[in-house]
Structures are given as structure tokens and as C-alpha cells.
Amino acid sequence: MAMNIEQARLNMVENQVRPWDVLDGRVLEVIGRVHREDFVAAEHRQLAFADLCLPLGHSEVMMKPVVEGRVLQALELQPTDRVLEIGTGSGYLTACLAILSAQVTSVDMHADFTAAAAQRLQAAGIVNASLVTAEAVQAWQPDGLFDALVVTGAVFEIPPHWLTWLKPGARLLAVRGLSPAQQATLLTHEGAGRYREETLFETDLPYLTHAEPPQRFVF
């Protein structure tokens, strides 16, 4: 039996995302508006609205809808915001960020990810997202500062130079710590080198390349 796409989308928003304390109307509207099923591999289309992390390739995953909702809500994006996304992945979160903000720069080290995401974003009518193929943990440097920075893979520790990419008042959201008990952490730049830190929820994501925990040697 064919899946009723619109009913599945509504169920995702009302029965998964909203009950996980995502109450921001703009965020719920965007999650219900962007066609998530168009941002997953064809073989996973039937699972596009499931409460699952979906494989993307390169040992990376698409975050669960509930996690995406909490991330978008925590960033408190404004229509004038300039956003940096580290880890383009499927491009789904990129699309949501773009609708909620003025401009998104999304960086991914995998050229096949950025190429596929570019096609999906164009098909979705997203015109204010720029995709960059680069390694953003150690090598890439942005042009200018951002109002929000979101990381779609886990890091053992937040690289200190990422903080220098934030405007005063900007927010950085990253999943940090040791798997399987990583913490979604929100840092707010309060100016003069001060950052307010808030732990939002626990989750588990694959690490970004070059952001893994240090290896432990057992003798």
C-alpha cells in the first residue's frame, strides 16, 4: 500500500516533533512545509518520516526529525540572520535553515553530498543557500561572521576557532562529548570573549572527520 505522504508528514510534526517540546510555530511550519521525502535516498523514501537516523553514506546520518526540530528551535533564527552549517548532508536541514534566515552557507567535505544537496535545494526553490565543498574542522575559513552556527555531526570538543566565527549575540549548536551519551550544547556569544553554555538534550551522532575523541591506548 502506498504511503500517504501528507498524512505521514502531519503525523511526524504532531506525534513526534511537537511532543518533544518543539513549540515554536515557525519551526513547526517549516518542518511541515519542506518535503523531507525529497531529501532522502530513494530506497529510504518510505522511512522519511520515521523516528530514525537515516544513513547518508560516508558513515554519516540524517538526524531524526525530533532532533532537527529541537535544533532549529534552539537557534532562534531571525529573518535577517546569516547562518553557517557544518555538514550539509542531505540538504534537508539546510533548506529549513534557509527558510528561517536570510542566508545560509553550508560546508561539507564530501563533494557528492554537496552536489546532491544543490540539486535538491534547487528543486525545492531554495535560493539563499550557498554550498561549499571543504573540510571545516581544521582547514576551511569563512568570509565574515555569522549569527548562528550549527553542526550536524558530533564533535568530541568544539574547536576553539569556531567561536571566532560568531558575531556578538550569535548562537552555536553542536552535539558534543563521548558516544553514546553526547550532549546537544548551545553556546551564546555574549561579547568580550564570554559564552553562555546550555545543555539541551542527549543524543548520539557519528563524529565529524577530525573531530573524533582521541584514541585510548590499552596496555
Short mmCIF file of N, CA and C in Angstrom, two decimals, residues 58-126:
data_model
loop_
_atom_site.label_atom_id
_atom_site.label_comp_id
_atom_site.label_asym_id
_atom_site.label_seq_id
_atom_site.Cartn_x
_atom_site.Cartn_y
_atom_site.Cartn_z
N HIS A 58 29.19 7.55 3.55
CA HIS A 58 30.38 8.05 4.24
C HIS A 58 30.25 7.90 5.76
N SER A 59 29.49 6.88 6.22
CA SER A 59 29.27 6.60 7.64
C SER A 59 28.58 7.75 8.37
N GLU A 60 27.84 8.58 7.63
CA GLU A 60 27.12 9.71 8.22
C GLU A 60 25.61 9.46 8.14
N VAL A 61 24.86 10.22 8.93
CA VAL A 61 23.42 10.00 9.01
C VAL A 61 22.66 11.32 8.93
N MET A 62 21.39 11.22 8.56
CA MET A 62 20.44 12.32 8.64
C MET A 62 19.82 12.27 10.03
N MET A 63 19.82 13.36 10.73
CA MET A 63 19.30 13.38 12.09
C MET A 63 17.81 13.05 12.13
N LYS A 64 17.36 12.54 13.28
CA LYS A 64 15.94 12.29 13.47
C LYS A 64 15.15 13.59 13.35
N PRO A 65 13.90 13.52 12.90
CA PRO A 65 13.08 14.74 12.82
C PRO A 65 12.97 15.47 14.15
N VAL A 66 12.89 14.73 15.26
CA VAL A 66 12.75 15.40 16.56
C VAL A 66 14.00 16.20 16.90
N VAL A 67 15.16 15.66 16.54
CA VAL A 67 16.42 16.37 16.80
C VAL A 67 16.51 17.61 15.91
N GLU A 68 16.14 17.47 14.65
CA GLU A 68 16.15 18.62 13.75
C GLU A 68 15.23 19.72 14.27
N GLY A 69 14.07 19.34 14.79
CA GLY A 69 13.15 20.32 15.33
C GLY A 69 13.73 21.05 16.53
N ARG A 70 14.35 20.30 17.43
CA ARG A 70 14.93 20.94 18.63
C ARG A 70 16.09 21.86 18.24
N VAL A 71 16.87 21.43 17.26
CA VAL A 71 18.00 22.25 16.80
C VAL A 71 17.50 23.57 16.21
N LEU A 72 16.53 23.49 15.33
CA LEU A 72 16.00 24.71 14.71
C LEU A 72 15.38 25.64 15.74
N GLN A 73 14.69 25.09 16.71
CA GLN A 73 14.07 25.91 17.74
C GLN A 73 15.11 26.59 18.62
N ALA A 74 16.15 25.85 19.00
CA ALA A 74 17.16 26.39 19.90
C ALA A 74 17.94 27.54 19.27
N LEU A 75 18.11 27.52 17.96
CA LEU A 75 18.88 28.56 17.28
C LEU A 75 18.16 29.90 17.25
N GLU A 76 16.83 29.91 17.42
CA GLU A 76 16.03 31.14 17.45
C GLU A 76 16.39 32.04 16.26
N LEU A 77 16.34 31.49 15.07
CA LEU A 77 16.75 32.22 13.88
C LEU A 77 15.81 33.37 13.56
N GLN A 78 16.40 34.46 13.11
CA GLN A 78 15.66 35.64 12.67
C GLN A 78 15.77 35.79 11.16
N PRO A 79 14.80 36.46 10.53
CA PRO A 79 14.84 36.61 9.07
C PRO A 79 16.05 37.34 8.54
N THR A 80 16.79 38.02 9.41
CA THR A 80 17.98 38.75 8.97
C THR A 80 19.28 37.99 9.24
N ASP A 81 19.20 36.80 9.81
CA ASP A 81 20.40 36.09 10.26
C ASP A 81 21.20 35.48 9.11
N ARG A 82 22.52 35.50 9.29
CA ARG A 82 23.44 34.78 8.41
C ARG A 82 23.88 33.53 9.16
N VAL A 83 23.70 32.36 8.53
CA VAL A 83 23.87 31.08 9.21
C VAL A 83 24.97 30.27 8.54
N LEU A 84 25.78 29.60 9.36
CA LEU A 84 26.76 28.64 8.87
C LEU A 84 26.36 27.25 9.34
N GLU A 85 26.28 26.32 8.39
CA GLU A 85 26.01 24.92 8.71
C GLU A 85 27.25 24.11 8.37
N ILE A 86 27.75 23.38 9.34
CA ILE A 86 28.90 22.49 9.11
C ILE A 86 28.36 21.07 9.00
N GLY A 87 28.41 20.53 7.79
CA GLY A 87 27.84 19.23 7.50
C GLY A 87 26.54 19.37 6.73
N THR A 88 26.62 19.48 5.41
CA THR A 88 25.42 19.67 4.58
C THR A 88 24.55 18.43 4.58
N GLY A 89 25.20 17.26 4.51
CA GLY A 89 24.44 16.01 4.48
C GLY A 89 23.48 15.96 3.31
N SER A 90 22.22 15.68 3.62
CA SER A 90 21.19 15.57 2.58
C SER A 90 20.75 16.93 2.04
N GLY A 91 20.97 17.99 2.81
CA GLY A 91 20.47 19.31 2.44
C GLY A 91 19.13 19.65 3.05
N TYR A 92 18.51 18.71 3.77
CA TYR A 92 17.19 18.98 4.35
C TYR A 92 17.25 20.08 5.40
N LEU A 93 18.18 19.94 6.35
CA LEU A 93 18.28 20.96 7.39
C LEU A 93 18.70 22.29 6.77
N THR A 94 19.53 22.23 5.73
CA THR A 94 19.94 23.45 5.01
C THR A 94 18.71 24.20 4.51
N ALA A 95 17.77 23.46 3.94
CA ALA A 95 16.55 24.08 3.42
C ALA A 95 15.75 24.73 4.54
N CYS A 96 15.62 24.04 5.65
CA CYS A 96 14.87 24.60 6.79
C CYS A 96 15.55 25.85 7.32
N LEU A 97 16.88 25.81 7.45
CA LEU A 97 17.63 26.97 7.92
C LEU A 97 17.45 28.15 6.97
N ALA A 98 17.48 27.87 5.68
CA ALA A 98 17.37 28.93 4.68
C ALA A 98 16.02 29.63 4.74
N ILE A 99 14.97 28.88 4.98
CA ILE A 99 13.64 29.48 5.06
C ILE A 99 13.52 30.37 6.30
N LEU A 100 14.19 29.98 7.37
CA LEU A 100 14.08 30.71 8.63
C LEU A 100 15.05 31.89 8.73
N SER A 101 15.97 32.03 7.79
CA SER A 101 17.02 33.05 7.91
C SER A 101 17.19 33.79 6.60
N ALA A 102 18.17 34.69 6.58
CA ALA A 102 18.43 35.47 5.36
C ALA A 102 19.33 34.73 4.39
N GLN A 103 20.36 34.05 4.94
CA GLN A 103 21.34 33.41 4.07
C GLN A 103 22.04 32.29 4.84
N VAL A 104 22.29 31.17 4.14
CA VAL A 104 22.96 30.02 4.74
C VAL A 104 24.18 29.67 3.90
N THR A 105 25.30 29.49 4.57
CA THR A 105 26.48 28.87 3.97
C THR A 105 26.61 27.49 4.57
N SER A 106 26.62 26.46 3.75
CA SER A 106 26.71 25.08 4.24
C SER A 106 27.95 24.42 3.68
N VAL A 107 28.75 23.83 4.57
CA VAL A 107 30.05 23.26 4.21
C VAL A 107 30.03 21.76 4.46
N ASP A 108 30.49 21.00 3.47
CA ASP A 108 30.63 19.55 3.64
C ASP A 108 31.87 19.10 2.89
N MET A 109 32.60 18.15 3.45
CA MET A 109 33.84 17.70 2.82
C MET A 109 33.59 16.71 1.69
N HIS A 110 32.37 16.20 1.57
CA HIS A 110 32.06 15.19 0.56
C HIS A 110 31.40 15.85 -0.65
N ALA A 111 32.07 15.82 -1.78
CA ALA A 111 31.57 16.50 -2.98
C ALA A 111 30.26 15.91 -3.46
N ASP A 112 30.06 14.59 -3.26
CA ASP A 112 28.80 14.00 -3.70
C ASP A 112 27.64 14.50 -2.85
N PHE A 113 27.88 14.79 -1.57
CA PHE A 113 26.83 15.36 -0.72
C PHE A 113 26.43 16.75 -1.20
N THR A 114 27.42 17.61 -1.42
CA THR A 114 27.09 18.98 -1.81
C THR A 114 26.45 19.02 -3.19
N ALA A 115 26.88 18.14 -4.10
CA ALA A 115 26.28 18.11 -5.43
C ALA A 115 24.82 17.68 -5.37
N ALA A 116 24.54 16.61 -4.60
CA ALA A 116 23.16 16.13 -4.49
C ALA A 116 22.30 17.14 -3.76
N ALA A 117 22.85 17.74 -2.70
CA ALA A 117 22.08 18.73 -1.93
C ALA A 117 21.75 19.94 -2.79
N ALA A 118 22.68 20.36 -3.64
CA ALA A 118 22.43 21.51 -4.51
C ALA A 118 21.24 21.25 -5.42
N GLN A 119 21.16 20.05 -5.97
CA GLN A 119 20.04 19.71 -6.84
C GLN A 119 18.73 19.70 -6.05
N ARG A 120 18.75 19.14 -4.85
CA ARG A 120 17.54 19.06 -4.03
C ARG A 120 17.07 20.45 -3.61
N LEU A 121 18.01 21.30 -3.25
CA LEU A 121 17.65 22.65 -2.83
C LEU A 121 17.07 23.45 -3.99
N GLN A 122 17.66 23.28 -5.16
CA GLN A 122 17.14 23.98 -6.34
C GLN A 122 15.72 23.51 -6.64
N ALA A 123 15.49 22.20 -6.55
CA ALA A 123 14.16 21.66 -6.81
C ALA A 123 13.15 22.16 -5.79
N ALA A 124 13.61 22.43 -4.56
CA ALA A 124 12.73 22.92 -3.50
C ALA A 124 12.53 24.43 -3.56
N GLY A 125 13.19 25.10 -4.50
CA GLY A 125 13.04 26.54 -4.64
C GLY A 125 13.84 27.35 -3.64
N ILE A 126 14.88 26.75 -3.05
CA ILE A 126 15.73 27.45 -2.08
C ILE A 126 16.83 28.19 -2.84
#
